[in-house]
């Protein structure tokens, strides 16, 4: 009986080590890919902007500690052209643009959805301006119903990263169901 228990513990330990190693490799590969994004200008171009102007109409909902960090006019990053390569995503362009401008940028890698979730940009986070607030994105005025790590860019795309205070209704997203 003790031999079976000892064998089971060894098997569990080996399984834990293997799973940990696989996760480590997964995250190292993602980090290496992101590092290479910063070194490469790309063969195509898109435009990206980061706005939080909706907060200006909702200052009463804003966390009082955050009032000082809302940029004048709500413009965190005015529209600028960014190079990218085939297969790159909205997240890839946001990542390298935020790094280039030393803009605070926090996200969670979601292995379940295979797309990063944006928690905060410029120290403005989800729920800082009410329970329906947070970061969204649109490409060419279209709000996809999937993560920015899934949206593959095309030459000439216009990316808008926007802060919503009303689950998208205040930024022009009329999405109300599955598409």
mmCIF file of C-alpha atoms in Angstrom:
data_model
loop_
_atom_site.group_PDB
_atom_site.id
_atom_site.type_symbol
_atom_site.label_atom_id
_atom_site.label_comp_id
_atom_site.label_asym_id
_atom_site.label_seq_id
_atom_site.Cartn_x
_atom_site.Cartn_y
_atom_site.Cartn_z
ATOM 1 C CA UNK A 1 0.000 0.000 0.000
ATOM 2 C CA UNK A 2 2.817 2.438 0.868
ATOM 3 C CA UNK A 3 4.567 1.605 -2.395
ATOM 4 C CA UNK A 4 1.462 2.612 -4.420
ATOM 5 C CA UNK A 5 1.169 5.850 -2.451
ATOM 6 C CA UNK A 6 4.812 6.673 -3.059
ATOM 7 C CA UNK A 7 4.462 5.885 -6.778
ATOM 8 C CA UNK A 8 1.378 8.105 -7.025
ATOM 9 C CA UNK A 9 3.242 10.984 -5.360
ATOM 10 C CA UNK A 10 6.119 10.609 -7.809
ATOM 11 C CA UNK A 11 3.740 10.588 -10.779
ATOM 12 C CA UNK A 12 1.941 13.692 -9.516
ATOM 13 C CA UNK A 13 5.257 15.449 -8.883
ATOM 14 C CA UNK A 14 6.518 14.634 -12.382
ATOM 15 C CA UNK A 15 3.227 15.835 -13.885
ATOM 16 C CA UNK A 16 3.435 19.121 -11.970
ATOM 17 C CA UNK A 17 7.020 19.662 -13.133
ATOM 18 C CA UNK A 18 6.081 18.939 -16.765
ATOM 19 C CA UNK A 19 3.075 21.266 -16.695
ATOM 20 C CA UNK A 20 5.159 24.021 -15.083
ATOM 21 C CA UNK A 21 7.863 23.573 -17.720
ATOM 22 C CA UNK A 22 5.296 23.737 -20.540
ATOM 23 C CA UNK A 23 3.760 26.939 -19.147
ATOM 24 C CA UNK A 24 7.209 28.473 -18.734
ATOM 25 C CA UNK A 25 8.108 27.675 -22.350
ATOM 26 C CA UNK A 26 4.761 29.104 -23.507
ATOM 27 C CA UNK A 27 5.308 32.409 -21.698
ATOM 28 C CA UNK A 28 8.977 32.670 -22.744
ATOM 29 C CA UNK A 29 7.958 32.205 -26.389
ATOM 30 C CA UNK A 30 5.307 34.915 -26.033
ATOM 31 C CA UNK A 31 7.830 37.255 -24.394
ATOM 32 C CA UNK A 32 10.391 36.589 -27.142
ATOM 33 C CA UNK A 33 7.756 37.315 -29.798
ATOM 34 C CA UNK A 34 6.848 40.587 -28.111
ATOM 35 C CA UNK A 35 10.518 41.574 -27.819
ATOM 36 C CA UNK A 36 11.000 40.972 -31.543
ATOM 37 C CA UNK A 37 8.006 43.234 -32.270
ATOM 38 C CA UNK A 38 9.884 46.173 -30.797
ATOM 39 C CA UNK A 39 12.842 45.676 -33.134
ATOM 40 C CA UNK A 40 10.869 45.489 -36.380
ATOM 41 C CA UNK A 41 9.182 48.402 -38.169
ATOM 42 C CA UNK A 42 7.201 46.227 -40.587
ATOM 43 C CA UNK A 43 6.235 46.097 -44.219
ATOM 44 C CA UNK A 44 2.711 47.510 -43.755
ATOM 45 C CA UNK A 45 1.360 50.533 -41.885
ATOM 46 C CA UNK A 46 -1.653 51.268 -39.752
ATOM 47 C CA UNK A 47 -2.730 54.198 -37.600
ATOM 48 C CA UNK A 48 -3.263 53.947 -33.850
ATOM 49 C CA UNK A 49 -4.659 56.382 -31.286
ATOM 50 C CA UNK A 50 -5.450 56.042 -27.577
ATOM 51 C CA UNK A 51 -8.287 58.151 -26.185
ATOM 52 C CA UNK A 52 -10.018 58.516 -22.830
ATOM 53 C CA UNK A 53 -12.103 61.606 -23.622
ATOM 54 C CA UNK A 54 -15.328 59.927 -22.449
ATOM 55 C CA UNK A 55 -14.038 60.356 -18.913
ATOM 56 C CA UNK A 56 -14.264 64.141 -19.317
ATOM 57 C CA UNK A 57 -18.065 63.830 -19.418
ATOM 58 C CA UNK A 58 -18.073 61.458 -16.442
ATOM 59 C CA UNK A 59 -15.687 63.086 -13.970
ATOM 60 C CA UNK A 60 -18.256 62.564 -11.209
ATOM 61 C CA UNK A 61 -17.846 58.778 -11.625
ATOM 62 C CA UNK A 62 -14.047 58.862 -11.796
ATOM 63 C CA UNK A 63 -11.999 57.568 -8.880
ATOM 64 C CA UNK A 64 -10.876 60.830 -7.171
ATOM 65 C CA UNK A 65 -7.266 59.600 -7.069
ATOM 66 C CA UNK A 66 -7.253 59.369 -10.885
ATOM 67 C CA UNK A 67 -8.421 62.894 -11.725
ATOM 68 C CA UNK A 68 -4.887 64.253 -12.038
ATOM 69 C CA UNK A 69 -3.811 61.657 -14.606
ATOM 70 C CA UNK A 70 -6.569 62.199 -17.173
ATOM 71 C CA UNK A 71 -4.754 63.969 -20.024
ATOM 72 C CA UNK A 72 -6.017 67.291 -21.317
ATOM 73 C CA UNK A 73 -8.608 66.686 -23.991
ATOM 74 C CA UNK A 74 -8.578 62.976 -23.166
ATOM 75 C CA UNK A 75 -5.810 62.254 -25.686
ATOM 76 C CA UNK A 76 -3.253 59.743 -24.420
ATOM 77 C CA UNK A 77 -1.757 59.206 -27.858
ATOM 78 C CA UNK A 78 -2.705 61.226 -30.904
ATOM 79 C CA UNK A 79 -3.121 59.226 -34.098
ATOM 80 C CA UNK A 80 0.205 58.043 -35.452
ATOM 81 C CA UNK A 81 1.367 55.718 -38.180
ATOM 82 C CA UNK A 82 2.958 52.437 -37.074
ATOM 83 C CA UNK A 83 4.657 49.737 -39.123
ATOM 84 C CA UNK A 84 3.698 46.090 -38.772
ATOM 85 C CA UNK A 85 4.204 42.759 -40.509
ATOM 86 C CA UNK A 86 1.774 40.214 -41.884
ATOM 87 C CA UNK A 87 0.081 38.286 -39.089
ATOM 88 C CA UNK A 88 0.486 40.986 -36.442
ATOM 89 C CA UNK A 89 -2.525 41.907 -34.353
ATOM 90 C CA UNK A 90 -4.045 45.000 -32.792
ATOM 91 C CA UNK A 91 -2.468 43.931 -29.505
ATOM 92 C CA UNK A 92 0.978 43.663 -31.115
ATOM 93 C CA UNK A 93 0.755 47.234 -32.418
ATOM 94 C CA UNK A 94 -0.610 48.559 -29.101
ATOM 95 C CA UNK A 95 2.174 46.758 -27.228
ATOM 96 C CA UNK A 96 5.025 48.180 -29.295
ATOM 97 C CA UNK A 97 3.447 51.655 -29.459
ATOM 98 C CA UNK A 98 3.001 51.798 -25.677
ATOM 99 C CA UNK A 99 6.617 50.661 -25.172
ATOM 100 C CA UNK A 100 7.926 53.187 -27.717
ATOM 101 C CA UNK A 101 6.164 56.056 -25.926
ATOM 102 C CA UNK A 102 6.903 54.681 -22.434
ATOM 103 C CA UNK A 103 3.165 54.687 -21.789
ATOM 104 C CA UNK A 104 2.121 52.661 -18.760
ATOM 105 C CA UNK A 105 0.376 49.582 -20.066
ATOM 106 C CA UNK A 106 -0.934 46.607 -18.104
ATOM 107 C CA UNK A 107 -2.559 43.467 -19.442
ATOM 108 C CA UNK A 108 -3.274 39.897 -18.466
ATOM 109 C CA UNK A 109 -2.403 37.038 -20.789
ATOM 110 C CA UNK A 110 -5.439 34.822 -21.079
ATOM 111 C CA UNK A 111 -4.551 31.292 -22.094
ATOM 112 C CA UNK A 112 -8.249 30.437 -22.163
ATOM 113 C CA UNK A 113 -9.100 33.019 -24.832
ATOM 114 C CA UNK A 114 -5.613 33.179 -26.378
ATOM 115 C CA UNK A 115 -5.820 36.953 -26.304
ATOM 116 C CA UNK A 116 -4.484 39.486 -23.801
ATOM 117 C CA UNK A 117 -6.980 41.468 -21.737
ATOM 118 C CA UNK A 118 -6.170 45.166 -21.292
ATOM 119 C CA UNK A 119 -6.440 46.114 -17.636
ATOM 120 C CA UNK A 120 -4.998 49.617 -17.765
ATOM 121 C CA UNK A 121 -3.294 52.198 -19.967
ATOM 122 C CA UNK A 122 -1.721 55.391 -18.639
ATOM 123 C CA UNK A 123 -2.678 54.274 -15.111
ATOM 124 C CA UNK A 124 -6.381 54.340 -16.005
ATOM 125 C CA UNK A 125 -7.926 50.952 -15.322
ATOM 126 C CA UNK A 126 -11.185 49.173 -15.839
ATOM 127 C CA UNK A 127 -13.790 50.316 -13.312
ATOM 128 C CA UNK A 128 -11.915 53.589 -12.530
ATOM 129 C CA UNK A 129 -14.886 55.493 -13.942
ATOM 130 C CA UNK A 130 -17.762 53.278 -12.879
ATOM 131 C CA UNK A 131 -18.740 49.631 -13.071
ATOM 132 C CA UNK A 132 -19.229 49.764 -16.856
ATOM 133 C CA UNK A 133 -15.872 51.396 -17.626
ATOM 134 C CA UNK A 134 -12.775 49.984 -19.237
ATOM 135 C CA UNK A 135 -10.716 49.798 -22.418
ATOM 136 C CA UNK A 136 -12.102 48.799 -25.822
ATOM 137 C CA UNK A 137 -10.805 48.851 -29.351
ATOM 138 C CA UNK A 138 -12.171 49.344 -32.815
ATOM 139 C CA UNK A 139 -10.623 48.960 -36.245
ATOM 140 C CA UNK A 140 -11.945 51.120 -39.065
ATOM 141 C CA UNK A 141 -14.852 52.152 -36.776
ATOM 142 C CA UNK A 142 -15.837 48.485 -36.231
ATOM 143 C CA UNK A 143 -15.879 46.998 -32.711
ATOM 144 C CA UNK A 144 -15.055 43.278 -32.967
ATOM 145 C CA UNK A 145 -16.562 40.943 -30.383
ATOM 146 C CA UNK A 146 -13.228 39.195 -29.763
ATOM 147 C CA UNK A 147 -9.899 40.116 -28.222
ATOM 148 C CA UNK A 148 -7.369 42.414 -29.834
ATOM 149 C CA UNK A 149 -4.834 39.582 -29.823
ATOM 150 C CA UNK A 150 -7.065 37.787 -32.334
ATOM 151 C CA UNK A 151 -7.608 40.680 -34.760
ATOM 152 C CA UNK A 152 -5.076 40.372 -37.613
ATOM 153 C CA UNK A 153 -4.301 43.737 -39.168
ATOM 154 C CA UNK A 154 -4.392 44.759 -42.807
ATOM 155 C CA UNK A 155 -2.424 47.538 -44.460
ATOM 156 C CA UNK A 156 -4.068 50.914 -43.835
ATOM 157 C CA UNK A 157 -6.187 49.848 -40.841
ATOM 158 C CA UNK A 158 -7.114 52.551 -38.337
ATOM 159 C CA UNK A 159 -6.990 51.355 -34.722
ATOM 160 C CA UNK A 160 -8.711 53.303 -31.957
ATOM 161 C CA UNK A 161 -8.098 52.274 -28.358
ATOM 162 C CA UNK A 162 -10.828 53.973 -26.345
ATOM 163 C CA UNK A 163 -11.895 54.193 -22.734
ATOM 164 C CA UNK A 164 -15.613 53.616 -22.244
ATOM 165 C CA UNK A 165 -17.626 54.655 -19.217
ATOM 166 C CA UNK A 166 -20.807 52.922 -20.404
ATOM 167 C CA UNK A 167 -19.885 49.478 -21.759
ATOM 168 C CA UNK A 168 -19.213 50.931 -25.202
ATOM 169 C CA UNK A 169 -22.427 52.896 -25.732
ATOM 170 C CA UNK A 170 -20.567 56.189 -25.210
ATOM 171 C CA UNK A 171 -17.879 55.398 -27.814
ATOM 172 C CA UNK A 172 -20.120 54.269 -30.662
ATOM 173 C CA UNK A 173 -20.233 50.533 -30.030
ATOM 174 C CA UNK A 174 -23.799 49.404 -30.567
ATOM 175 C CA UNK A 175 -22.932 45.703 -30.132
ATOM 176 C CA UNK A 176 -25.713 44.000 -28.208
ATOM 177 C CA UNK A 177 -25.306 40.280 -28.851
ATOM 178 C CA UNK A 178 -23.381 37.506 -30.554
ATOM 179 C CA UNK A 179 -22.178 38.026 -34.096
#
